[in-house]
CSV table of C-alpha atoms and ligand atoms in Angstrom, one decimal:
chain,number,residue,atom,x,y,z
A,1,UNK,CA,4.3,41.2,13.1
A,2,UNK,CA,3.8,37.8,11.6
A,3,UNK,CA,4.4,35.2,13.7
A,4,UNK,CA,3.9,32.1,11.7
A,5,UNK,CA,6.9,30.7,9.5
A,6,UNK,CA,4.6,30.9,6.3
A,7,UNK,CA,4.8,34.3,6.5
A,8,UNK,CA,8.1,35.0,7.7
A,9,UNK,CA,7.9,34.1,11.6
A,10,UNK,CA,10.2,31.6,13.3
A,11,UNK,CA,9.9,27.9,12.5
A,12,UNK,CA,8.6,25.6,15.4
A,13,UNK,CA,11.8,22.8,13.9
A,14,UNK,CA,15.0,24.1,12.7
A,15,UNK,CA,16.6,20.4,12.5
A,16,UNK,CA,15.6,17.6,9.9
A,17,UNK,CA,13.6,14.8,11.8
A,18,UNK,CA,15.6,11.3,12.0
A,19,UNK,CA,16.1,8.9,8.9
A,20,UNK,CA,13.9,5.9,9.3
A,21,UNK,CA,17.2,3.6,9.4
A,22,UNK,CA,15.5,0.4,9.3
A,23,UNK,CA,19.1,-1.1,7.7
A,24,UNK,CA,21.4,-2.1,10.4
A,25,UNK,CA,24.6,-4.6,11.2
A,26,UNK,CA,21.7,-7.4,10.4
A,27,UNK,CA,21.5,-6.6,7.2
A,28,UNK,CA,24.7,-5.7,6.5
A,29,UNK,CA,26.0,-9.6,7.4
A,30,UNK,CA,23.6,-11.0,5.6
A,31,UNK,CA,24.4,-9.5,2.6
A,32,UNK,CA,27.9,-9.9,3.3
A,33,UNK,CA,27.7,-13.9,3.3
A,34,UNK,CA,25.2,-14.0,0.6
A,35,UNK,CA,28.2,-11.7,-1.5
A,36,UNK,CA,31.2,-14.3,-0.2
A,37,UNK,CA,28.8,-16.9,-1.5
A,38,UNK,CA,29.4,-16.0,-4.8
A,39,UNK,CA,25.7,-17.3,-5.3
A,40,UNK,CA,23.3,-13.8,-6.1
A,41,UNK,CA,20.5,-15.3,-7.6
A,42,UNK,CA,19.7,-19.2,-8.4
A,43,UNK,CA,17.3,-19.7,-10.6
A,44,UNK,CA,16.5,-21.4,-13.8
A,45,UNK,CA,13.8,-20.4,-15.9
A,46,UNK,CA,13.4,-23.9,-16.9
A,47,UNK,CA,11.9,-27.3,-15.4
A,48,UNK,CA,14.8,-27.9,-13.1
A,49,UNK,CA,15.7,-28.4,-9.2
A,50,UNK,CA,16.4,-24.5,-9.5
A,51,UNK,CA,12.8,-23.3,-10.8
A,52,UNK,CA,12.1,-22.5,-7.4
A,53,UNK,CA,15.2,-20.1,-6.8
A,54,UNK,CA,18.5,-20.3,-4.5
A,55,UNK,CA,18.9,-20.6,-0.6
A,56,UNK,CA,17.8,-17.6,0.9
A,57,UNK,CA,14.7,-17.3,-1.7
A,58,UNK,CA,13.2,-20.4,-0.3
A,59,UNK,CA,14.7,-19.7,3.5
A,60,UNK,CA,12.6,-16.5,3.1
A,61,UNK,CA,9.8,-18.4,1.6
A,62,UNK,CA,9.0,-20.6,4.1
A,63,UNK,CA,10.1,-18.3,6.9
A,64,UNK,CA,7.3,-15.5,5.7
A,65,UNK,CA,4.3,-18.3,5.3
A,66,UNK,CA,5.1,-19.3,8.9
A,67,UNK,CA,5.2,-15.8,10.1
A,68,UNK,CA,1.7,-14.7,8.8
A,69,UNK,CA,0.1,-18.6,9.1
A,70,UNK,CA,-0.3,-19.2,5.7
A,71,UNK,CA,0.6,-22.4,3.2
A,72,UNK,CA,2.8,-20.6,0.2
A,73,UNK,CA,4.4,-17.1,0.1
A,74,UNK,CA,6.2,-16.4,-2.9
A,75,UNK,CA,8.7,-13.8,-3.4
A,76,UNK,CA,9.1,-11.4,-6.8
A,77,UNK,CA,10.8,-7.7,-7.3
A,78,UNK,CA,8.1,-5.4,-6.5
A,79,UNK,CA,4.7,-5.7,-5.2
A,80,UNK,CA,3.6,-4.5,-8.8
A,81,UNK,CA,4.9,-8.1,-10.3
A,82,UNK,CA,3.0,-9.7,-7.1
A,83,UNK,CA,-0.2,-7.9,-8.4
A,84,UNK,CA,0.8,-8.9,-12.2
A,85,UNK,CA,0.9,-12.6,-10.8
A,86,UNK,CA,-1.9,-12.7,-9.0
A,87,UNK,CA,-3.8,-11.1,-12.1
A,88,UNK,CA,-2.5,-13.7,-13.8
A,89,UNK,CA,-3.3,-16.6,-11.7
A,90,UNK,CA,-6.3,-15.9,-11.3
A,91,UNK,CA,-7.2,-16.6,-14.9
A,92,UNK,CA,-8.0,-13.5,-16.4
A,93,UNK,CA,-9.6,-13.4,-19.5
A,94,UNK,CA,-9.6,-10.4,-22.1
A,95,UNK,CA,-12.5,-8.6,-21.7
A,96,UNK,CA,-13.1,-9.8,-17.9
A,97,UNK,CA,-14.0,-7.1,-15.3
A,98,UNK,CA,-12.0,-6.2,-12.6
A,99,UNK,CA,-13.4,-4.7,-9.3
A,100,UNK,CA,-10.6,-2.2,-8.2
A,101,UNK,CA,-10.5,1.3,-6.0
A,102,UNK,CA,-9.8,4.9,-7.2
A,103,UNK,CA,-7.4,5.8,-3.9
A,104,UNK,CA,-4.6,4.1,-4.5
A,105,UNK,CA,-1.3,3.5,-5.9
A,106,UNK,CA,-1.6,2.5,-9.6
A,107,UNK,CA,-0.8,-0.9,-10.1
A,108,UNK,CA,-3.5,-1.8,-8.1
A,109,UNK,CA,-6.2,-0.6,-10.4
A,110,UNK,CA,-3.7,-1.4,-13.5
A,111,UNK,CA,-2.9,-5.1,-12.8
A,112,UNK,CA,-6.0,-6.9,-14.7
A,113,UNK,CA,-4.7,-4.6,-17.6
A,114,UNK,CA,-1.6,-6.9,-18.6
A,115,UNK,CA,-4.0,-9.7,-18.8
A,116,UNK,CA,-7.0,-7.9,-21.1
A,117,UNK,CA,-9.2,-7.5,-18.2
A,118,UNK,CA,-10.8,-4.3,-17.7
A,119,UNK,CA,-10.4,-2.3,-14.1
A,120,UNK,CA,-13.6,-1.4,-13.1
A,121,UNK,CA,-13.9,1.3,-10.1
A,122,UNK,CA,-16.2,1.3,-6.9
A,123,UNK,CA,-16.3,4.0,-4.5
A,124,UNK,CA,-14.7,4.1,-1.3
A,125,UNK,CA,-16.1,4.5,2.6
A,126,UNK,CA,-15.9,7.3,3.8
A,127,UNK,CA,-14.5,7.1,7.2
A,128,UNK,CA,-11.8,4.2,5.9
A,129,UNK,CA,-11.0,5.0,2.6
A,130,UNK,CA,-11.4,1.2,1.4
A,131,UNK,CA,-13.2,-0.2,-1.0
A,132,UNK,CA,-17.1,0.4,-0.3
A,133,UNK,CA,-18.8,-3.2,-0.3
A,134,UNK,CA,-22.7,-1.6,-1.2
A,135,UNK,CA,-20.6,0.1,-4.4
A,136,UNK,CA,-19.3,-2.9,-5.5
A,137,UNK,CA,-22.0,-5.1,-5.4
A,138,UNK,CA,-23.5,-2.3,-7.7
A,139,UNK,CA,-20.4,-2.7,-10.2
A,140,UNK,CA,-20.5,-6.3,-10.5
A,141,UNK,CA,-21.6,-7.5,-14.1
A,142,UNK,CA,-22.1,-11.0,-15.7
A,143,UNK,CA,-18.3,-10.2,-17.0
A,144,UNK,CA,-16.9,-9.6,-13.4
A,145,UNK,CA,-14.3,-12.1,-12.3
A,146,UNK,CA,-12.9,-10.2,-9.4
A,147,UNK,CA,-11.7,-7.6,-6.9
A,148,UNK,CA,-9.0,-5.9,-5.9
A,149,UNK,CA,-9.2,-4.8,-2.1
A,150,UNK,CA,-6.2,-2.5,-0.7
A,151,UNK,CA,-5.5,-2.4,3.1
A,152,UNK,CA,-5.5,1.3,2.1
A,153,UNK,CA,-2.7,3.6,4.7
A,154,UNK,CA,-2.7,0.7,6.8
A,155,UNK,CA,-6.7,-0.1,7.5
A,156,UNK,CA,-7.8,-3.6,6.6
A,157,UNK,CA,-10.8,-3.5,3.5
A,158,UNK,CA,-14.4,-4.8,5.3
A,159,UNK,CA,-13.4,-8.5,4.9
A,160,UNK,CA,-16.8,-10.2,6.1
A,161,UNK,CA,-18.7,-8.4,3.7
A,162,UNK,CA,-16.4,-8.3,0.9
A,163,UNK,CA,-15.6,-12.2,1.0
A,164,UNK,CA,-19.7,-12.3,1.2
A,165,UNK,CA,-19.8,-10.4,-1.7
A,166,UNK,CA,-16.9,-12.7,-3.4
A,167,UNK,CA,-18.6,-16.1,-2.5
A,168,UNK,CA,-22.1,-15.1,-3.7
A,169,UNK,CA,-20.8,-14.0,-7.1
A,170,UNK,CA,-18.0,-16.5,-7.6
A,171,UNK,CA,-15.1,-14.1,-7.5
A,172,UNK,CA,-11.4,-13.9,-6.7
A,173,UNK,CA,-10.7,-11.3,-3.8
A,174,UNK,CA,-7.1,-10.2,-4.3
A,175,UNK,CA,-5.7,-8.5,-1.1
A,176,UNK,CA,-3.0,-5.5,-2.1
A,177,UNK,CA,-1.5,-4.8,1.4
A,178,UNK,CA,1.7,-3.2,0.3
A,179,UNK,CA,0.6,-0.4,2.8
A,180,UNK,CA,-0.8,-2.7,6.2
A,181,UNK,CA,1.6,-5.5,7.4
A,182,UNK,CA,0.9,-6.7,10.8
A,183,UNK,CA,-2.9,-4.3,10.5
A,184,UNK,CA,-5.6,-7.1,11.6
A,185,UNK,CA,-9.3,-7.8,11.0
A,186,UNK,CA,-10.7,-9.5,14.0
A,187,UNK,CA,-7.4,-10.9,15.3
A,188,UNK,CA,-6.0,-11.9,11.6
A,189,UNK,CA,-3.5,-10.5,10.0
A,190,UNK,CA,-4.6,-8.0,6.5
A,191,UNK,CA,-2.8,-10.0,3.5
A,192,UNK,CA,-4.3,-13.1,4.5
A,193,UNK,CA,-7.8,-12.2,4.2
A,194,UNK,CA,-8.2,-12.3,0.5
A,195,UNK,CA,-7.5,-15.2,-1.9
A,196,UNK,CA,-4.1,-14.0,-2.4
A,197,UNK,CA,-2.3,-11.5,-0.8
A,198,UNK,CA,0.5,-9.1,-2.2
A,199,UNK,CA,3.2,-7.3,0.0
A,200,UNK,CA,5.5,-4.6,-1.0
A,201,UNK,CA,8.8,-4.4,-0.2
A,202,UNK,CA,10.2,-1.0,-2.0
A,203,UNK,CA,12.0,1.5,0.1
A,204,UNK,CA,9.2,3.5,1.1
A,205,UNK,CA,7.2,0.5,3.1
A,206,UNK,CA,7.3,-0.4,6.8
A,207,UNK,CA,10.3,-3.1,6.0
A,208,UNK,CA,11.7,-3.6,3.0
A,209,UNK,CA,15.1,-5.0,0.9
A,210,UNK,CA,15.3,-2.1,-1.6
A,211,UNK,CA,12.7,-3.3,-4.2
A,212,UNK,CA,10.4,-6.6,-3.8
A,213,UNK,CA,7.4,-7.7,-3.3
A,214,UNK,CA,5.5,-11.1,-1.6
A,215,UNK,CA,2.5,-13.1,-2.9
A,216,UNK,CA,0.8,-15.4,-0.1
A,217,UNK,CA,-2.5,-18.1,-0.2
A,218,UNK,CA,-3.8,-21.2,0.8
A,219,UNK,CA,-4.5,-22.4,-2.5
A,220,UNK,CA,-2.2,-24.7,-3.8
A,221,UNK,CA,-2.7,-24.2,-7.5
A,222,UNK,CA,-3.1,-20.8,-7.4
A,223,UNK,CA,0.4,-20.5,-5.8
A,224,UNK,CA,2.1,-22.6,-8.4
A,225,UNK,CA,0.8,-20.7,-11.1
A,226,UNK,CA,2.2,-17.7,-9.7
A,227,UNK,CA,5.7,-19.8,-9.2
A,228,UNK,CA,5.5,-20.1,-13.0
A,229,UNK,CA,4.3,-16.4,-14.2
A,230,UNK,CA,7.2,-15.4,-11.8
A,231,UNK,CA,9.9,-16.9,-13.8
A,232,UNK,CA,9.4,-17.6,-17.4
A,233,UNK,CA,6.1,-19.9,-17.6
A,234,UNK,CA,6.2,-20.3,-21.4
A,235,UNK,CA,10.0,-21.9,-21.5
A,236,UNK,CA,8.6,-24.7,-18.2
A,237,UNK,CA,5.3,-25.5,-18.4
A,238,UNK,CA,5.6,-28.4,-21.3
A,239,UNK,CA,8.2,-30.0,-19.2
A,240,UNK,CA,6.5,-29.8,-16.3
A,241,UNK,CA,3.4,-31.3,-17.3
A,242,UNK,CA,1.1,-28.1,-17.0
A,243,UNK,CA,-2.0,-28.1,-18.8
A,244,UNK,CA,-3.8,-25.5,-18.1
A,245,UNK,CA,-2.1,-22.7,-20.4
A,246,UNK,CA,-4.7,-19.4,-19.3
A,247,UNK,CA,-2.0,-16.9,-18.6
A,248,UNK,CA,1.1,-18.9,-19.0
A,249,UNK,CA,3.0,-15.9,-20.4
A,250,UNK,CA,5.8,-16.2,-18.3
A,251,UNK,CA,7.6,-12.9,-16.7
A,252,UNK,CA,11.3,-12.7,-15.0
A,253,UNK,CA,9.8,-11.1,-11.5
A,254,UNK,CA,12.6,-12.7,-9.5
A,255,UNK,CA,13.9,-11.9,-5.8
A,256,UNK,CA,17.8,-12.2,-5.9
A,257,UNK,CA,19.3,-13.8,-2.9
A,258,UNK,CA,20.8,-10.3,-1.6
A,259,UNK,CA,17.2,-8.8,-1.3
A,260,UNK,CA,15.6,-12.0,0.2
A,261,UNK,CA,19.0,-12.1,2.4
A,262,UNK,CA,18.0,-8.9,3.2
A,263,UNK,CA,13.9,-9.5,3.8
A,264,UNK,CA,14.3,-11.8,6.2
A,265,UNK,CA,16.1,-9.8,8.6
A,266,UNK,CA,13.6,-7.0,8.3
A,267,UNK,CA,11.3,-9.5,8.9
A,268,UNK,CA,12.2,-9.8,12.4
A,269,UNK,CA,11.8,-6.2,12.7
A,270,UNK,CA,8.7,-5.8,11.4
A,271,UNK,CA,6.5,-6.1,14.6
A,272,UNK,CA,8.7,-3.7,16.7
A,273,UNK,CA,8.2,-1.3,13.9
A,274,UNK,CA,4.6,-1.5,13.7
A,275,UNK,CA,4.4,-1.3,17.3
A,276,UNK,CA,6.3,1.6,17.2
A,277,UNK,CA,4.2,3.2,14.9
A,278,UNK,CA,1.0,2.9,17.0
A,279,UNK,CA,2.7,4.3,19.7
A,280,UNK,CA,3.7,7.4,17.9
A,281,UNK,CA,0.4,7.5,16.7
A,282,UNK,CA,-1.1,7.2,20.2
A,283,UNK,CA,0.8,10.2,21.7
A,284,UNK,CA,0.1,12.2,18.4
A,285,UNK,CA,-3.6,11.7,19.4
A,286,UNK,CA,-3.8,12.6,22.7
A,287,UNK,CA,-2.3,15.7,22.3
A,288,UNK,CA,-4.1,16.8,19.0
A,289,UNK,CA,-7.2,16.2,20.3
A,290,UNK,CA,-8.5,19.5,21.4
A,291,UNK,CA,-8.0,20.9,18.2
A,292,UNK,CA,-12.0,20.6,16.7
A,293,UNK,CA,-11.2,20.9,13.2
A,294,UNK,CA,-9.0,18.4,12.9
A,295,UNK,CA,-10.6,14.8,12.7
A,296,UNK,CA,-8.0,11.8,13.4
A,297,UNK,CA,-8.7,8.7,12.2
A,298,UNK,CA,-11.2,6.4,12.0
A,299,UNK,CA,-10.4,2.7,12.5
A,300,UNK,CA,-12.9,-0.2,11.6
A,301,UNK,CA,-14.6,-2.2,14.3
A,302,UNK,CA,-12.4,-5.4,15.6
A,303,UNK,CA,-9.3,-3.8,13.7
A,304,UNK,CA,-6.0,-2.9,14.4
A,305,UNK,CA,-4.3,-0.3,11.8
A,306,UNK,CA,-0.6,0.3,10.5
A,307,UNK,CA,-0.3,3.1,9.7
A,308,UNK,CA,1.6,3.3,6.6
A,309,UNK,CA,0.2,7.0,6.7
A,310,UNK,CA,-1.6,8.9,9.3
A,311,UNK,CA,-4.7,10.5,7.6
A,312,UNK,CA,-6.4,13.3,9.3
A,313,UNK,CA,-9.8,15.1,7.8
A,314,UNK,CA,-9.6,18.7,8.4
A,315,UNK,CA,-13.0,20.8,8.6
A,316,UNK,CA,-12.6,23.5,6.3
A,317,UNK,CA,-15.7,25.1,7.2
A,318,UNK,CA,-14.7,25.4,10.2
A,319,UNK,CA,-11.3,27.2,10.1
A,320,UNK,CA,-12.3,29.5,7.1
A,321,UNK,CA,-8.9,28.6,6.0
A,322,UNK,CA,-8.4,26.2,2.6
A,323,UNK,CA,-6.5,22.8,3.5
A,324,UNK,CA,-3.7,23.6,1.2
A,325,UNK,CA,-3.1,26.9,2.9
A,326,UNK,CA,-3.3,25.0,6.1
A,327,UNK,CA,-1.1,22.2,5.1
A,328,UNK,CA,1.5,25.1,3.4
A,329,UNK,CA,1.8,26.7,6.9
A,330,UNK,CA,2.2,23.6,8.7
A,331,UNK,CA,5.2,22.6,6.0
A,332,UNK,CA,6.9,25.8,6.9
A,333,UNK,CA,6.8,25.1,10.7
A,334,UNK,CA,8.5,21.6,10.2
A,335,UNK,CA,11.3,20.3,8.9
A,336,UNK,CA,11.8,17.1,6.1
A,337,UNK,CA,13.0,13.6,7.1
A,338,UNK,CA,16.6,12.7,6.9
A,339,UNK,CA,17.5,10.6,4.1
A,340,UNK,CA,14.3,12.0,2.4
A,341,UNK,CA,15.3,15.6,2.2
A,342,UNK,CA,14.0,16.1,-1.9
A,343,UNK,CA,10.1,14.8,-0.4
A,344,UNK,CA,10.2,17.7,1.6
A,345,UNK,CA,8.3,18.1,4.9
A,346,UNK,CA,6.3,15.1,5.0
A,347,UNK,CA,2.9,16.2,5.4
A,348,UNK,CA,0.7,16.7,2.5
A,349,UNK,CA,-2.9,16.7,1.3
A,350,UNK,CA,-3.0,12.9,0.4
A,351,UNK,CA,-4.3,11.6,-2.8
A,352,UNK,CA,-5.3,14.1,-5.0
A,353,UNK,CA,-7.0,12.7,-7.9
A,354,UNK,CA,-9.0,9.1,-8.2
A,355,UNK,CA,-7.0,7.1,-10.6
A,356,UNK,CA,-9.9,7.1,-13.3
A,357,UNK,CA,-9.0,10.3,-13.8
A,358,UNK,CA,-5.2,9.8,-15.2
A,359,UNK,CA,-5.0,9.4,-19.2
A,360,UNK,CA,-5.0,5.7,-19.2
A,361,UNK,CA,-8.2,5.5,-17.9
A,362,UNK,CA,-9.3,8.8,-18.8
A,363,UNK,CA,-8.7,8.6,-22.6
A,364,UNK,CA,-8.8,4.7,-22.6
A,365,UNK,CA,-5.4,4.1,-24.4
A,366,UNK,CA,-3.4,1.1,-23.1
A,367,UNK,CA,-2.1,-1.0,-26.2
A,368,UNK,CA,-1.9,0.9,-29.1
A,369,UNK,CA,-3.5,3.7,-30.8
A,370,UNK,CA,-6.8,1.8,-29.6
A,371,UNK,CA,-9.2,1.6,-27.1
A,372,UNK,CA,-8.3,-2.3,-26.5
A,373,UNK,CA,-9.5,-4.0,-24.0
A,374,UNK,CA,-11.7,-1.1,-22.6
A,375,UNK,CA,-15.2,-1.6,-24.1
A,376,UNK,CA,-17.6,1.0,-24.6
A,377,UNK,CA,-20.0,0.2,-21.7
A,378,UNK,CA,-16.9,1.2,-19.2
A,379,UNK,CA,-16.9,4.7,-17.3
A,380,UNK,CA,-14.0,6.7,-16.4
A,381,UNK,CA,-15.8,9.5,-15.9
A,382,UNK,CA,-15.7,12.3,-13.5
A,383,UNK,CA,-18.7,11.7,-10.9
A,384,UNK,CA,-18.5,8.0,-10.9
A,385,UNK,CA,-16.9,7.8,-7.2
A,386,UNK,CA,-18.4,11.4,-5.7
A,387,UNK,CA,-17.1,9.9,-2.1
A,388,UNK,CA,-13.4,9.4,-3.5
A,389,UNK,CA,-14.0,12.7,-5.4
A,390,UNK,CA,-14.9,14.4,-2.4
A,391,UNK,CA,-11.9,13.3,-0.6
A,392,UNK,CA,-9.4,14.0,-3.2
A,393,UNK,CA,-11.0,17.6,-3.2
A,394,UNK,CA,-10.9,18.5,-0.2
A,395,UNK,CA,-10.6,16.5,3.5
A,396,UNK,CA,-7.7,14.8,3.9
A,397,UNK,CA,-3.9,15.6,5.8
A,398,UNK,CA,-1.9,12.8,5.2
A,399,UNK,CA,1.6,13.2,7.3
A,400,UNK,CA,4.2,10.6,8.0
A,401,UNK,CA,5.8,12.3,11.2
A,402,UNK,CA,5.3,9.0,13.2
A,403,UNK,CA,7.8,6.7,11.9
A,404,UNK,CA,9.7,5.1,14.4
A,405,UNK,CA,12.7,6.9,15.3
A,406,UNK,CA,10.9,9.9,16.0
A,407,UNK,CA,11.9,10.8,20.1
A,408,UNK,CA,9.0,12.1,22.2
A,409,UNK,CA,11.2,15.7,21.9
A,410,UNK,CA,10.5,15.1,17.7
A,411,UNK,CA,6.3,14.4,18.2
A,412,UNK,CA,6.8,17.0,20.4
A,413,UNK,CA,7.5,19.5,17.5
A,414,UNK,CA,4.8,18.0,15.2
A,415,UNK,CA,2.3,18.7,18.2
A,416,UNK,CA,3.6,22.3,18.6
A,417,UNK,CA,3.5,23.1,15.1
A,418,UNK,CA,-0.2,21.8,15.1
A,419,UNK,CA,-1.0,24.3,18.1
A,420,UNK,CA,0.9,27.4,16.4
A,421,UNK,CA,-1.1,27.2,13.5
A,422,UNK,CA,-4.8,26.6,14.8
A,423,UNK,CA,-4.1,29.8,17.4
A,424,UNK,CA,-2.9,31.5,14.1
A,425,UNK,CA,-5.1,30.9,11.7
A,426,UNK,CA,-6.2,34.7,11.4
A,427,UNK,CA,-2.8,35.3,9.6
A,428,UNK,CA,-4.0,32.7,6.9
A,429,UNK,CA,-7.1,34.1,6.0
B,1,PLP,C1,3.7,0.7,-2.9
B,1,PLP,C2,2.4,0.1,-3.3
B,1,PLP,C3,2.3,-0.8,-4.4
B,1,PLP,C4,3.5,-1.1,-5.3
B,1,PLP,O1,4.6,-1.6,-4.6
B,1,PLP,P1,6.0,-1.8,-5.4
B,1,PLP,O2,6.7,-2.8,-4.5
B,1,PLP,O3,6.6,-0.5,-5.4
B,1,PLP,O4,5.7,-2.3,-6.8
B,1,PLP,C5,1.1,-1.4,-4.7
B,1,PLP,N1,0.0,-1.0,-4.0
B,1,PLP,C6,0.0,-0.1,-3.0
B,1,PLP,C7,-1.2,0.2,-2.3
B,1,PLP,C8,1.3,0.5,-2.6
B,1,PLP,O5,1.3,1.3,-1.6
């Protein structure tokens, strides 16, 4: 008789696990005033007091910079439009190279696209996932003008070595850490590590206001030319005196006030959240740990992670049993999230393909029916990131069954399920 819920035995969880309800009475005021306010968004896309948006925009502004210790943080719809900015800012130039990662959500490696530039991929490390420093010195070319580190699932990218990298070469770091608020690198906080930093906001990140996205930095001029690509550059920059045109395309990226009404209450949240994650995370731990073919994660030296996902590397060798056979068995013991039913049971094998490997890169086809602005010398090829490759193929468990909200009774279940199927893996094979 079978005994494992894959193959017809009972499941360890009959019940869905709890909704990450991060919205609450908070929220719901806020929004309510910003609505009785009649005012939803302020702004003028022109050279006027309201360039720089209505009430709550700047209130969440100003709020955000002093929260993460930082001189401008600038709000836009989506962390994509952050990365667009900051691409932007930067002072792209067709035909520049961009050093960005395979493992990772898109717009991280497509950003230097919209401005010409060419996305050029390094490998990852092995036991973090970031961006591997030795990898991208070996990319960098006289055409290189930057890089695009991700806090990848919550793990700050190797900032000592990276910024060395940056400063030796004269290059922009750009920070995407939509995936590792509050994660730190030797007590300071991942989005502040880079030249610019970009936070996401969308409904699937630790806090967030339905869509948005957050740009911060020190730099002065760098932050106003992201003010202006956020909202209409072209139709304000003679006005305001700007001279230097690079990249003055102007975009409408803009926050409305019921998002950044929203923001800043989740704000306040944030650390509790994190913390709670690292808690779950803890408990997780201690009581996967005797099971030998299942590797938890590593974290970096002097860092503290997020968890955005919890990664696990299983040992296929070991267990005789393919990861995806695994991971199916492990979805039929559990149960999906609330409020997230149509993802289905939130474990998975992680990323499954580098992003050089999707047709835009691929078959080099971005504007047009032409190879613009990829030049010949570029390689998308399979084999050009075997350590990304390798991962992809065939190591990683990703599972989100840590948010807060989950009781001890609900990790409970997780850990269960986990035990079941390592004492049955026989009826896998
Ligand atoms: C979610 C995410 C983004 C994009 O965020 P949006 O706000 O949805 O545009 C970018 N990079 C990474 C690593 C992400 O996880």
């Amino acid at each position: 008789m079978s005994i494992l819920a894959v193959n017809g035995g009972e499941k360890v969880r009959k019940e869905l696990f709890p909704a990450y309800r991060v919205i609450g009475q908070e929220e719901q005021q806020a929004v309510a005033k910003v609505l009785e306010s009649g005012i939803l968004s302020k702004y003028l896309g022109c050279w006027a007091e309201d360039f720089y948006g209505g009430p709550q925009v700047q209130a969440l502004e100003q709020e955000w910079a002093k929260f993460y210790g930082v001189k401008h943080a600038i709000s836009v719809n989506s962390a994509t439009s952050a990365l667009y900015c900051a691409a932007g800012a930067v002072g792209l130039e067709p035909g520049d190279e961009v050093i960005v990662s395979p493992y990772t959500m898109c717009a991280s490696a497509t950003a230097p696209l919209i401005y010409n530039a060419v996305p050029v991929f390094a490998d990852i490390e092995y036991d973090y996932y970031c961006l591997d420093p030795e990898d991208i010195e070996r990319k960098i070319t006289d055409k290189t003008k930057a890089i695009v580190v991700v806090d990848i699932l919550g793990q700050p990218y190797d900032a000592d070595k990276i910024n060395e990298i940056a400063r030796k070469y004269g290059l922009y770091v750009i920070e995407d850490n939509a995936q590792g608020p509050l994660a730190t690198y030797q007590g300071k906080y991942a989005g502040t590590l880079g030249d610019i930093g970009v936070f996401s906001l969308n409904y699937h990140k630790h806090i967030h206001c339905g869509e948005g996205g957050i740009m911060v930095t020190d730099d002065d001029e760098l932050a106003e030319r992201m003010r202006l690509i956020r909202n209409h550059a072209e139709a304000v920059v003679e006005n305001k005196g700007v001279t230097n045109l690079n990249n003055m395309i102007g975009f409408n990226f803009r926050m409305t006030e019921i998002e950044a009404a929203i923001t800043r209450e989740q704000l306040k949240k944030l650390k509790w959240l994190v913390e709670e994650r690292r808690r779950n995370v803890c408990y997780l731990e201690e009581n996967l740990k005797d099971i030998s073919f299942l590797a938890m994660p590593k974290i970096r030296e002097g860092c503290e992670h997020s968890y955005y996902v919890h990664a696990m590397k299983y040992d296929e060798k070991q267990t005789g049993v393919p990861r995806q056979r695994f991971v199916e068995a492990m979805q039929a013991e559990l149960m999906p999230i609330e409020l997230r039913e149509a993802e289905g049971v939130k474990i998975s094998l992680g990323y499954l393909k580098p992003l050089y490997t999707q047709p835009l890169f691929a078959r080099k086809r971005a504007y047009g029916n032409t190879a613009y602005p990829f030049s010949e010398s570029v390689n998308y090829d399979l084999g050009i990131c075997p350590t990304c490759e390798r991962i992809c193929n065939s190591e990683t468990i990703f599972h989100e069954l840590m948010r807060p909200f989950m009781t001890r009774e609900d990790l409970d279940d997780v850990i269960l399920a986990f035990h079941k199927v390592a004492e049955h893996l026989d009826e896998l094979k």
